[in-house]
Amino acid sequence: MPYLGMGVHVAVALYFAVHAVRSGQDRYWLMVLFMFPLLGSVVYAFAVWLPEQRHSRHGRALAGNVRRLLDPDRALREAQDAFDTAATTEHRLRLADALLDAGRAGDALAHYRGALSGIHRDDPDIQVRLARALLESGEAAQARQLLDALIARRPDYRSADGHLIYARAVAATGDRAKARQEFDALTGYSSGFQAHAHYAQCLADWGENGCARELCARTLARAQRLPAHVRRLHKPDLDRLRALDKRLAAG
């Protein structure tokens, strides 16, 4: 077991050594890393690697995930403080979004509805966010009705998020033919995989396991051809597809 621990220390030191060479760091870092594999790696991580990672998109995402893990209520708390300080439409929407992300869709509804006033009365982006809150609150029929009215009033309006919310709402109301039509369109142009994950789950819920597995396989094969950093961005949705495919295969 001690040999295993030493191997890990050396592997980490090697990783940082490669990083030091590729990023053009001073050569004395190599001496530090290999003379003191554990302590040197810790020092290098805090002195060089972490500050650099903070400026990359992956690094910012990682830092955000760590902050959410350590303080999951921070975004909601800060949004509430901002709204209590100044009840502007911007702060109201920020609070509504934070409530929705925290799984409190019902509490978010009043704030989204409150934001739909004055010059924002017919704002399509706010209506889409309200529709999502309705859907997450179990009010799929109201979400669909709201978006149907928006489509009729603003046929030129385009929103991939709104389209996905609409497809999910249609599926939740039991209109399979219309839901299939919307999801087919979504998966045809979507650059991400969230729509694919929701569609595959819908197909499984409808008992169409073969179609669900085929969609999972096709989507995962497409994702495999993408660069690793792109796959990392879509990891939650790809993980959902893998888990669903595995579950259907076992069932």
mmCIF file with all atom_site columns, C-alpha atoms in Angstrom, residues 78-161:
data_model
loop_
_atom_site.group_PDB
_atom_site.id
_atom_site.type_symbol
_atom_site.label_atom_id
_atom_site.label_alt_id
_atom_site.label_comp_id
_atom_site.label_asym_id
_atom_site.label_entity_id
_atom_site.label_seq_id
_atom_site.pdbx_PDB_ins_code
_atom_site.Cartn_x
_atom_site.Cartn_y
_atom_site.Cartn_z
_atom_site.occupancy
_atom_site.B_iso_or_equiv
_atom_site.pdbx_formal_charge
_atom_site.auth_seq_id
_atom_site.auth_comp_id
_atom_site.auth_asym_id
_atom_site.auth_atom_id
_atom_site.pdbx_PDB_model_num
ATOM 1  C CA . GLU A 1 78  ? -26.833 36.428 -2.886  1.00 0.00 ? 78  GLU A CA 1
ATOM 2  C CA . ALA A 1 79  ? -29.822 36.763 -5.232  1.00 0.00 ? 79  ALA A CA 1
ATOM 3  C CA . GLN A 1 80  ? -32.166 37.217 -2.264  1.00 0.00 ? 80  GLN A CA 1
ATOM 4  C CA . ASP A 1 81  ? -29.863 39.837 -0.735  1.00 0.00 ? 81  ASP A CA 1
ATOM 5  C CA . ALA A 1 82  ? -29.706 41.754 -4.023  1.00 0.00 ? 82  ALA A CA 1
ATOM 6  C CA . PHE A 1 83  ? -33.497 41.690 -4.379  1.00 0.00 ? 83  PHE A CA 1
ATOM 7  C CA . ASP A 1 84  ? -34.028 42.778 -0.764  1.00 0.00 ? 84  ASP A CA 1
ATOM 8  C CA . THR A 1 85  ? -31.645 45.694 -1.362  1.00 0.00 ? 85  THR A CA 1
ATOM 9  C CA . ALA A 1 86  ? -33.273 46.815 -4.620  1.00 0.00 ? 86  ALA A CA 1
ATOM 10 C CA . ALA A 1 87  ? -36.384 45.119 -6.001  1.00 0.00 ? 87  ALA A CA 1
ATOM 11 C CA . THR A 1 88  ? -35.568 45.802 -9.639  1.00 0.00 ? 88  THR A CA 1
ATOM 12 C CA . THR A 1 89  ? -36.747 43.586 -12.482 1.00 0.00 ? 89  THR A CA 1
ATOM 13 C CA . GLU A 1 90  ? -33.166 42.406 -13.004 1.00 0.00 ? 90  GLU A CA 1
ATOM 14 C CA . HIS A 1 91  ? -32.820 41.375 -9.357  1.00 0.00 ? 91  HIS A CA 1
ATOM 15 C CA . ARG A 1 92  ? -36.284 39.783 -9.383  1.00 0.00 ? 92  ARG A CA 1
ATOM 16 C CA . LEU A 1 93  ? -35.333 37.638 -12.363 1.00 0.00 ? 93  LEU A CA 1
ATOM 17 C CA . ARG A 1 94  ? -32.004 36.724 -10.781 1.00 0.00 ? 94  ARG A CA 1
ATOM 18 C CA . LEU A 1 95  ? -33.852 35.570 -7.651  1.00 0.00 ? 95  LEU A CA 1
ATOM 19 C CA . ALA A 1 96  ? -36.419 33.648 -9.692  1.00 0.00 ? 96  ALA A CA 1
ATOM 20 C CA . ASP A 1 97  ? -33.659 31.872 -11.620 1.00 0.00 ? 97  ASP A CA 1
ATOM 21 C CA . ALA A 1 98  ? -31.855 30.996 -8.383  1.00 0.00 ? 98  ALA A CA 1
ATOM 22 C CA . LEU A 1 99  ? -35.046 29.616 -6.847  1.00 0.00 ? 99  LEU A CA 1
ATOM 23 C CA . LEU A 1 100 ? -35.702 27.553 -9.961  1.00 0.00 ? 100 LEU A CA 1
ATOM 24 C CA . ASP A 1 101 ? -32.154 26.178 -9.989  1.00 0.00 ? 101 ASP A CA 1
ATOM 25 C CA . ALA A 1 102 ? -32.522 25.326 -6.289  1.00 0.00 ? 102 ALA A CA 1
ATOM 26 C CA . GLY A 1 103 ? -35.562 23.171 -7.054  1.00 0.00 ? 103 GLY A CA 1
ATOM 27 C CA . ARG A 1 104 ? -38.075 25.713 -5.740  1.00 0.00 ? 104 ARG A CA 1
ATOM 28 C CA . ALA A 1 105 ? -40.022 26.245 -8.937  1.00 0.00 ? 105 ALA A CA 1
ATOM 29 C CA . GLY A 1 106 ? -43.228 27.066 -7.108  1.00 0.00 ? 106 GLY A CA 1
ATOM 30 C CA . ASP A 1 107 ? -41.556 29.967 -5.291  1.00 0.00 ? 107 ASP A CA 1
ATOM 31 C CA . ALA A 1 108 ? -40.054 31.209 -8.555  1.00 0.00 ? 108 ALA A CA 1
ATOM 32 C CA . LEU A 1 109 ? -43.461 31.537 -10.252 1.00 0.00 ? 109 LEU A CA 1
ATOM 33 C CA . ALA A 1 110 ? -44.526 34.690 -8.419  1.00 0.00 ? 110 ALA A CA 1
ATOM 34 C CA . HIS A 1 111 ? -41.269 36.437 -9.267  1.00 0.00 ? 111 HIS A CA 1
ATOM 35 C CA . TYR A 1 112 ? -41.432 35.564 -12.963 1.00 0.00 ? 112 TYR A CA 1
ATOM 36 C CA . ARG A 1 113 ? -45.036 36.755 -13.088 1.00 0.00 ? 113 ARG A CA 1
ATOM 37 C CA . GLY A 1 114 ? -44.061 39.907 -11.220 1.00 0.00 ? 114 GLY A CA 1
ATOM 38 C CA . ALA A 1 115 ? -41.332 40.584 -13.780 1.00 0.00 ? 115 ALA A CA 1
ATOM 39 C CA . LEU A 1 116 ? -43.883 40.503 -16.612 1.00 0.00 ? 116 LEU A CA 1
ATOM 40 C CA . SER A 1 117 ? -45.010 44.073 -16.130 1.00 0.00 ? 117 SER A CA 1
ATOM 41 C CA . GLY A 1 118 ? -44.375 47.504 -17.595 1.00 0.00 ? 118 GLY A CA 1
ATOM 42 C CA . ILE A 1 119 ? -41.960 47.446 -20.516 1.00 0.00 ? 119 ILE A CA 1
ATOM 43 C CA . HIS A 1 120 ? -41.339 43.733 -19.846 1.00 0.00 ? 120 HIS A CA 1
ATOM 44 C CA . ARG A 1 121 ? -45.015 42.798 -20.034 1.00 0.00 ? 121 ARG A CA 1
ATOM 45 C CA . ASP A 1 122 ? -44.645 40.836 -23.267 1.00 0.00 ? 122 ASP A CA 1
ATOM 46 C CA . ASP A 1 123 ? -40.973 39.892 -22.940 1.00 0.00 ? 123 ASP A CA 1
ATOM 47 C CA . PRO A 1 124 ? -40.643 36.466 -24.641 1.00 0.00 ? 124 PRO A CA 1
ATOM 48 C CA . ASP A 1 125 ? -37.510 35.463 -22.742 1.00 0.00 ? 125 ASP A CA 1
ATOM 49 C CA . ILE A 1 126 ? -39.225 35.977 -19.383 1.00 0.00 ? 126 ILE A CA 1
ATOM 50 C CA . GLN A 1 127 ? -42.253 34.045 -20.614 1.00 0.00 ? 127 GLN A CA 1
ATOM 51 C CA . VAL A 1 128 ? -40.008 31.128 -21.532 1.00 0.00 ? 128 VAL A CA 1
ATOM 52 C CA . ARG A 1 129 ? -38.512 31.172 -18.040 1.00 0.00 ? 129 ARG A CA 1
ATOM 53 C CA . LEU A 1 130 ? -42.012 31.318 -16.543 1.00 0.00 ? 130 LEU A CA 1
ATOM 54 C CA . ALA A 1 131 ? -43.014 28.351 -18.697 1.00 0.00 ? 131 ALA A CA 1
ATOM 55 C CA . ARG A 1 132 ? -40.067 26.366 -17.352 1.00 0.00 ? 132 ARG A CA 1
ATOM 56 C CA . ALA A 1 133 ? -41.105 27.173 -13.777 1.00 0.00 ? 133 ALA A CA 1
ATOM 57 C CA . LEU A 1 134 ? -44.664 26.080 -14.558 1.00 0.00 ? 134 LEU A CA 1
ATOM 58 C CA . LEU A 1 135 ? -43.385 22.839 -16.065 1.00 0.00 ? 135 LEU A CA 1
ATOM 59 C CA . GLU A 1 136 ? -41.103 22.130 -13.103 1.00 0.00 ? 136 GLU A CA 1
ATOM 60 C CA . SER A 1 137 ? -44.024 22.886 -10.757 1.00 0.00 ? 137 SER A CA 1
ATOM 61 C CA . GLY A 1 138 ? -46.130 20.188 -12.396 1.00 0.00 ? 138 GLY A CA 1
ATOM 62 C CA . GLU A 1 139 ? -48.254 22.636 -14.409 1.00 0.00 ? 139 GLU A CA 1
ATOM 63 C CA . ALA A 1 140 ? -47.394 21.292 -17.857 1.00 0.00 ? 140 ALA A CA 1
ATOM 64 C CA . ALA A 1 141 ? -50.739 22.279 -19.388 1.00 0.00 ? 141 ALA A CA 1
ATOM 65 C CA . GLN A 1 142 ? -50.286 25.910 -18.312 1.00 0.00 ? 142 GLN A CA 1
ATOM 66 C CA . ALA A 1 143 ? -46.714 25.906 -19.606 1.00 0.00 ? 143 ALA A CA 1
ATOM 67 C CA . ARG A 1 144 ? -47.885 24.649 -22.987 1.00 0.00 ? 144 ARG A CA 1
ATOM 68 C CA . GLN A 1 145 ? -50.741 27.165 -23.107 1.00 0.00 ? 145 GLN A CA 1
ATOM 69 C CA . LEU A 1 146 ? -48.351 30.019 -22.326 1.00 0.00 ? 146 LEU A CA 1
ATOM 70 C CA . LEU A 1 147 ? -45.919 28.971 -25.052 1.00 0.00 ? 147 LEU A CA 1
ATOM 71 C CA . ASP A 1 148 ? -48.671 28.312 -27.591 1.00 0.00 ? 148 ASP A CA 1
ATOM 72 C CA . ALA A 1 149 ? -49.827 31.899 -27.042 1.00 0.00 ? 149 ALA A CA 1
ATOM 73 C CA . LEU A 1 150 ? -46.255 33.159 -27.413 1.00 0.00 ? 150 LEU A CA 1
ATOM 74 C CA . ILE A 1 151 ? -45.809 31.217 -30.678 1.00 0.00 ? 151 ILE A CA 1
ATOM 75 C CA . ALA A 1 152 ? -49.058 32.664 -32.047 1.00 0.00 ? 152 ALA A CA 1
ATOM 76 C CA . ARG A 1 153 ? -48.117 36.209 -31.034 1.00 0.00 ? 153 ARG A CA 1
ATOM 77 C CA . ARG A 1 154 ? -44.432 36.071 -31.986 1.00 0.00 ? 154 ARG A CA 1
ATOM 78 C CA . PRO A 1 155 ? -43.960 33.513 -34.810 1.00 0.00 ? 155 PRO A CA 1
ATOM 79 C CA . ASP A 1 156 ? -40.544 35.037 -35.540 1.00 0.00 ? 156 ASP A CA 1
ATOM 80 C CA . TYR A 1 157 ? -39.214 34.429 -32.009 1.00 0.00 ? 157 TYR A CA 1
ATOM 81 C CA . ARG A 1 158 ? -36.560 31.713 -31.722 1.00 0.00 ? 158 ARG A CA 1
ATOM 82 C CA . SER A 1 159 ? -35.316 30.061 -28.519 1.00 0.00 ? 159 SER A CA 1
ATOM 83 C CA . ALA A 1 160 ? -33.748 26.612 -28.282 1.00 0.00 ? 160 ALA A CA 1
ATOM 84 C CA . ASP A 1 161 ? -34.442 26.579 -24.524 1.00 0.00 ? 161 ASP A CA 1
#
